[in-house]
mmCIF file of C-alpha atoms in Angstrom:
data_model
loop_
_atom_site.group_PDB
_atom_site.id
_atom_site.type_symbol
_atom_site.label_atom_id
_atom_site.label_comp_id
_atom_site.label_asym_id
_atom_site.label_seq_id
_atom_site.Cartn_x
_atom_site.Cartn_y
_atom_site.Cartn_z
ATOM 1 C CA GLU A 452 -30.050 -5.285 98.979
ATOM 2 C CA THR A 453 -27.068 -3.625 100.703
ATOM 3 C CA GLY A 454 -25.122 -2.814 97.523
ATOM 4 C CA VAL A 455 -26.352 0.781 97.474
ATOM 5 C CA THR A 456 -27.242 2.505 100.723
ATOM 6 C CA GLN A 457 -28.818 5.868 101.371
ATOM 7 C CA THR A 458 -29.154 8.008 104.465
ATOM 8 C CA PRO A 459 -31.326 9.316 105.867
ATOM 9 C CA ARG A 460 -34.304 7.209 104.843
ATOM 10 C CA HIS A 461 -36.750 9.942 105.817
ATOM 11 C CA LEU A 462 -36.203 13.691 106.056
ATOM 12 C CA VAL A 463 -38.527 16.522 106.944
ATOM 13 C CA MET A 464 -37.195 20.025 106.446
ATOM 14 C CA GLY A 465 -38.371 23.589 106.315
ATOM 15 C CA MET A 466 -37.911 25.777 103.299
ATOM 16 C CA THR A 467 -35.013 27.642 104.889
ATOM 17 C CA ASN A 468 -33.096 24.589 106.087
ATOM 18 C CA LYS A 469 -29.927 23.127 104.618
ATOM 19 C CA LYS A 470 -29.557 19.373 104.575
ATOM 20 C CA SER A 471 -27.629 16.728 102.673
ATOM 21 C CA LEU A 472 -28.547 13.305 101.355
ATOM 22 C CA LYS A 473 -25.870 10.641 101.280
ATOM 23 C CA CYS A 474 -25.444 7.655 99.024
ATOM 24 C CA GLU A 475 -22.810 4.943 99.184
ATOM 25 C CA GLN A 476 -22.266 2.052 96.790
ATOM 26 C CA HIS A 477 -20.351 -1.112 97.625
ATOM 27 C CA LEU A 478 -20.456 -2.647 94.144
ATOM 28 C CA GLY A 479 -17.234 -1.283 92.669
ATOM 29 C CA HIS A 480 -19.165 0.763 90.136
ATOM 30 C CA ASN A 481 -17.800 3.844 88.402
ATOM 31 C CA ALA A 482 -20.983 5.832 87.794
ATOM 32 C CA MET A 483 -23.565 7.197 90.211
ATOM 33 C CA TYR A 484 -26.908 8.881 89.696
ATOM 34 C CA TRP A 485 -29.534 10.931 91.498
ATOM 35 C CA TYR A 486 -33.195 10.469 90.561
ATOM 36 C CA LYS A 487 -36.324 12.179 91.774
ATOM 37 C CA GLN A 488 -39.526 10.131 92.024
ATOM 38 C CA SER A 489 -42.734 12.054 92.632
ATOM 39 C CA ALA A 490 -46.242 10.718 92.932
ATOM 40 C CA LYS A 491 -47.673 9.993 89.505
ATOM 41 C CA LYS A 492 -44.450 10.964 87.729
ATOM 42 C CA PRO A 493 -41.786 8.845 86.118
ATOM 43 C CA LEU A 494 -38.314 8.579 87.507
ATOM 44 C CA GLU A 495 -36.578 11.843 86.665
ATOM 45 C CA LEU A 496 -32.835 11.718 86.197
ATOM 46 C CA MET A 497 -31.231 14.669 87.992
ATOM 47 C CA PHE A 498 -27.470 14.154 87.914
ATOM 48 C CA VAL A 499 -24.974 11.656 86.571
ATOM 49 C CA TYR A 500 -21.406 11.230 87.746
ATOM 50 C CA SER A 501 -19.063 9.026 85.764
ATOM 51 C CA LEU A 502 -15.542 8.491 87.063
ATOM 52 C CA GLU A 503 -16.316 11.191 89.615
ATOM 53 C CA GLU A 504 -17.027 13.814 86.971
ATOM 54 C CA ARG A 505 -20.486 15.217 86.498
ATOM 55 C CA VAL A 506 -21.558 14.267 82.995
ATOM 56 C CA GLU A 507 -25.193 15.247 83.087
ATOM 57 C CA ASN A 508 -27.307 17.859 84.780
ATOM 58 C CA ASN A 509 -30.879 17.741 83.601
ATOM 59 C CA SER A 510 -31.890 21.351 84.169
ATOM 60 C CA VAL A 511 -32.110 20.840 87.894
ATOM 61 C CA PRO A 512 -32.661 23.981 90.006
ATOM 62 C CA SER A 513 -29.569 25.297 91.740
ATOM 63 C CA ARG A 514 -31.114 24.620 95.151
ATOM 64 C CA PHE A 515 -29.972 21.037 94.509
ATOM 65 C CA SER A 516 -26.185 20.699 94.548
ATOM 66 C CA PRO A 517 -24.510 17.315 93.990
ATOM 67 C CA GLU A 518 -21.095 16.258 95.177
ATOM 68 C CA CYS A 519 -19.122 13.137 94.311
ATOM 69 C CA PRO A 520 -15.901 13.004 96.347
ATOM 70 C CA ASN A 521 -15.007 9.496 95.116
ATOM 71 C CA SER A 522 -16.490 6.657 93.121
ATOM 72 C CA SER A 523 -18.239 5.164 96.148
ATOM 73 C CA HIS A 524 -19.935 8.224 97.610
ATOM 74 C CA LEU A 525 -22.471 10.676 96.305
ATOM 75 C CA PHE A 526 -24.147 13.552 98.094
ATOM 76 C CA LEU A 527 -27.064 15.792 97.294
ATOM 77 C CA HIS A 528 -26.954 19.096 99.144
ATOM 78 C CA LEU A 529 -30.290 20.781 99.626
ATOM 79 C CA HIS A 530 -31.026 24.412 100.464
ATOM 80 C CA THR A 531 -34.054 26.698 100.319
ATOM 81 C CA LEU A 532 -36.239 23.959 98.919
ATOM 82 C CA GLN A 533 -39.852 24.350 97.888
ATOM 83 C CA PRO A 534 -42.816 22.182 98.913
ATOM 84 C CA GLU A 535 -42.960 20.784 95.367
ATOM 85 C CA ASP A 536 -39.513 19.301 95.959
ATOM 86 C CA SER A 537 -41.093 16.775 98.304
ATOM 87 C CA ALA A 538 -40.447 13.387 96.724
ATOM 88 C CA LEU A 539 -38.512 10.162 96.978
ATOM 89 C CA TYR A 540 -34.876 10.743 96.023
ATOM 90 C CA LEU A 541 -33.195 7.647 94.693
ATOM 91 C CA CYS A 542 -29.511 7.073 94.215
ATOM 92 C CA ALA A 543 -28.254 4.498 91.730
ATOM 93 C CA SER A 544 -24.918 3.197 90.544
ATOM 94 C CA SER A 545 -23.685 1.322 87.501
ATOM 95 C CA ASN A 546 -20.518 0.134 85.844
ATOM 96 C CA ARG A 547 -20.031 1.902 82.540
ATOM 97 C CA ASP A 548 -17.109 -0.310 81.545
ATOM 98 C CA ARG A 549 -19.330 -3.236 80.674
ATOM 99 C CA ASP A 550 -21.770 -3.998 77.912
ATOM 100 C CA THR A 551 -24.777 -2.803 79.809
ATOM 101 C CA ASP A 552 -25.566 0.217 81.864
ATOM 102 C CA THR A 553 -27.605 -1.674 84.453
ATOM 103 C CA GLN A 554 -28.395 0.606 87.320
ATOM 104 C CA TYR A 555 -28.749 -0.588 90.888
ATOM 105 C CA PHE A 556 -30.871 1.582 93.124
ATOM 106 C CA GLY A 557 -30.630 2.479 96.761
ATOM 107 C CA PRO A 558 -33.701 2.408 99.026
ATOM 108 C CA GLY A 559 -34.290 6.136 98.621
ATOM 109 C CA THR A 560 -34.753 9.103 100.918
ATOM 110 C CA ARG A 561 -38.338 10.227 101.422
ATOM 111 C CA LEU A 562 -38.108 14.022 101.588
ATOM 112 C CA THR A 563 -40.887 16.250 102.862
ATOM 113 C CA VAL A 564 -40.518 20.017 102.563
ATOM 114 C CA LEU A 565 -42.829 21.983 104.812
ATOM 115 C CA GLY B 652 -33.877 13.917 73.587
ATOM 116 C CA GLU B 653 -35.226 10.465 74.233
ATOM 117 C CA ASN B 654 -38.892 10.035 75.070
ATOM 118 C CA VAL B 655 -40.298 6.786 76.429
ATOM 119 C CA GLU B 656 -44.004 6.040 76.540
ATOM 120 C CA GLN B 657 -45.501 3.126 78.426
ATOM 121 C CA HIS B 658 -48.923 1.488 78.266
ATOM 122 C CA PRO B 659 -51.127 0.705 80.018
ATOM 123 C CA SER B 660 -50.729 2.866 83.104
ATOM 124 C CA THR B 661 -52.658 0.329 85.175
ATOM 125 C CA LEU B 662 -53.294 -3.337 84.538
ATOM 126 C CA SER B 663 -55.307 -5.874 86.506
ATOM 127 C CA VAL B 664 -55.156 -9.574 85.732
ATOM 128 C CA GLN B 665 -56.375 -12.735 87.376
ATOM 129 C CA GLU B 666 -53.788 -14.953 88.999
ATOM 130 C CA GLY B 667 -52.450 -17.380 86.434
ATOM 131 C CA ASP B 668 -53.182 -15.137 83.463
ATOM 132 C CA SER B 669 -50.539 -13.362 81.382
ATOM 133 C CA ALA B 670 -49.684 -9.664 81.532
ATOM 134 C CA VAL B 671 -48.156 -7.576 78.756
ATOM 135 C CA ILE B 672 -46.730 -4.075 79.120
ATOM 136 C CA LYS B 673 -45.601 -2.114 76.085
ATOM 137 C CA CYS B 674 -43.119 0.723 75.689
ATOM 138 C CA THR B 675 -42.127 2.886 72.766
ATOM 139 C CA TYR B 676 -39.053 5.046 72.451
ATOM 140 C CA SER B 677 -38.111 7.878 70.140
ATOM 141 C CA ASP B 678 -34.316 7.800 69.809
ATOM 142 C CA SER B 679 -33.236 5.215 67.251
ATOM 143 C CA ALA B 680 -29.735 5.296 68.754
ATOM 144 C CA SER B 681 -30.967 3.714 71.996
ATOM 145 C CA ASN B 682 -29.496 0.244 72.361
ATOM 146 C CA TYR B 683 -30.207 -0.915 75.901
ATOM 147 C CA PHE B 684 -33.672 -1.552 77.350
ATOM 148 C CA PRO B 685 -34.035 -2.619 80.983
ATOM 149 C CA TRP B 686 -37.209 -3.331 82.926
ATOM 150 C CA TYR B 687 -37.505 -2.529 86.615
ATOM 151 C CA LYS B 688 -40.013 -3.695 89.203
ATOM 152 C CA GLN B 689 -40.839 -1.482 92.157
ATOM 153 C CA GLU B 690 -42.885 -2.944 94.968
ATOM 154 C CA LEU B 691 -44.692 -0.611 97.321
ATOM 155 C CA GLY B 692 -42.221 1.230 99.527
ATOM 156 C CA LYS B 693 -39.221 -0.452 97.966
ATOM 157 C CA ARG B 694 -36.497 0.468 95.497
ATOM 158 C CA PRO B 695 -36.755 -0.261 91.754
ATOM 159 C CA GLN B 696 -35.039 -3.547 90.953
ATOM 160 C CA LEU B 697 -33.910 -4.789 87.577
ATOM 161 C CA ILE B 698 -35.872 -7.845 86.464
ATOM 162 C CA ILE B 699 -34.759 -8.264 82.870
ATOM 163 C CA ASP B 700 -32.979 -6.315 80.165
ATOM 164 C CA ILE B 701 -32.297 -6.590 76.458
ATOM 165 C CA ARG B 702 -29.793 -5.125 74.068
ATOM 166 C CA SER B 703 -30.544 -3.971 70.564
ATOM 167 C CA ASN B 704 -28.768 -6.896 68.905
ATOM 168 C CA VAL B 705 -31.274 -9.326 70.399
ATOM 169 C CA GLY B 706 -34.953 -9.627 69.510
ATOM 170 C CA GLU B 707 -36.157 -11.586 72.503
ATOM 171 C CA LYS B 708 -34.947 -12.650 75.915
ATOM 172 C CA LYS B 709 -36.593 -14.923 78.440
ATOM 173 C CA ASP B 710 -36.038 -15.623 82.111
ATOM 174 C CA GLN B 711 -38.477 -18.140 83.588
ATOM 175 C CA ARG B 712 -41.925 -16.472 83.591
ATOM 176 C CA ILE B 713 -40.633 -13.162 82.267
ATOM 177 C CA ALA B 714 -39.776 -12.311 78.688
ATOM 178 C CA VAL B 715 -38.953 -9.149 76.793
ATOM 179 C CA THR B 716 -39.307 -8.590 73.052
ATOM 180 C CA LEU B 717 -37.761 -5.776 71.042
ATOM 181 C CA ASN B 718 -38.753 -4.410 67.656
ATOM 182 C CA LYS B 719 -36.051 -1.929 66.632
ATOM 183 C CA THR B 720 -37.735 -0.991 63.400
ATOM 184 C CA ALA B 721 -40.913 0.043 65.153
ATOM 185 C CA LYS B 722 -39.014 1.291 68.202
ATOM 186 C CA HIS B 723 -41.026 -0.594 70.737
ATOM 187 C CA PHE B 724 -40.397 -3.285 73.295
ATOM 188 C CA SER B 725 -42.651 -5.277 75.559
ATOM 189 C CA LEU B 726 -42.573 -7.123 78.869
ATOM 190 C CA HIS B 727 -44.466 -10.393 79.079
ATOM 191 C CA ILE B 728 -45.239 -12.083 82.386
ATOM 192 C CA THR B 729 -46.840 -15.503 82.225
ATOM 193 C CA GLU B 730 -48.637 -17.435 84.975
ATOM 194 C CA THR B 731 -48.908 -14.296 87.075
ATOM 195 C CA GLN B 732 -48.818 -14.547 90.853
ATOM 196 C CA PRO B 733 -49.938 -12.073 93.552
ATOM 197 C CA GLU B 734 -46.293 -11.264 94.298
ATOM 198 C CA ASP B 735 -45.971 -9.920 90.755
ATOM 199 C CA SER B 736 -48.143 -6.991 91.845
ATOM 200 C CA ALA B 737 -45.952 -3.866 91.616
ATOM 201 C CA VAL B 738 -45.144 -0.892 89.429
ATOM 202 C CA TYR B 739 -43.097 -1.803 86.382
ATOM 203 C CA PHE B 740 -40.866 0.717 84.627
ATOM 204 C CA CYS B 741 -39.285 0.368 81.228
ATOM 205 C CA ALA B 742 -36.287 2.436 80.207
ATOM 206 C CA ALA B 743 -34.259 3.159 77.113
ATOM 207 C CA SER B 744 -30.674 4.257 76.976
ATOM 208 C CA ILE B 745 -27.565 4.496 74.890
ATOM 209 C CA VAL B 746 -24.942 2.497 76.713
ATOM 210 C CA TRP B 747 -22.165 4.848 77.860
ATOM 211 C CA GLY B 748 -24.237 7.711 76.573
ATOM 212 C CA GLN B 749 -26.089 10.323 78.496
ATOM 213 C CA ASN B 750 -29.634 9.241 77.789
ATOM 214 C CA PHE B 751 -31.282 7.011 80.373
ATOM 215 C CA VAL B 752 -34.981 7.692 80.283
ATOM 216 C CA PHE B 753 -37.685 5.817 82.159
ATOM 217 C CA GLY B 754 -41.263 5.301 81.087
ATOM 218 C CA PRO B 755 -44.035 6.553 83.407
ATOM 219 C CA GLY B 756 -44.670 3.118 84.873
ATOM 220 C CA THR B 757 -47.434 0.518 84.863
ATOM 221 C CA ARG B 758 -49.167 -0.497 88.058
ATOM 222 C CA LEU B 759 -49.863 -4.218 87.801
ATOM 223 C CA SER B 760 -52.351 -5.842 90.142
ATOM 224 C CA VAL B 761 -52.656 -9.610 90.171
ATOM 225 C CA LEU B 762 -55.965 -10.627 91.689
ATOM 226 C CA PRO B 763 -56.098 -13.934 93.582
#
């Protein structure tokens, strides 16, 4: 349960605020991911970092800006968000050196944009 | 890109009965198929996975079957218990690739 941690767990922000979400993995993995989970929607992959390089950006608006300073830490910087960005933001990590790409999720940050 | 469909969206079963959730995928190159369980207010957790070189895998009350020709795979839960109640997500991916797509989820309710 403590392999992937996220802070904060809950965040309420106005549309003009700037905030950052933090994710940390303690599993020795080499890939990290940001997902968005909205009500009644599947998990939407936002960004993928493998070996600290961004390898995927699924047409995410520029108001979301990821940062991966090392293989254990991942940030999601938020600015001028919209109310429809309110969702659960999940971080995950995996080890892409092995036969499977099993992803381990953090507990998520519940974001509310007013 | 990959598209994963999942059915049914909701499923209610009596305790002790079996539950089956089915997923289809579109990209024939996909070779890794995990299933995740997400309890209310908690993170998704891997419960079982299967690779394309295997047709079936079982872990106690949970089993997954894969039909590569038809591009579908299924989760089978036998002797269901109330604690099996959760949302279940299937996913399809190409290992080391850039596709990792989840299905929309199935809300399973096990009635005591």
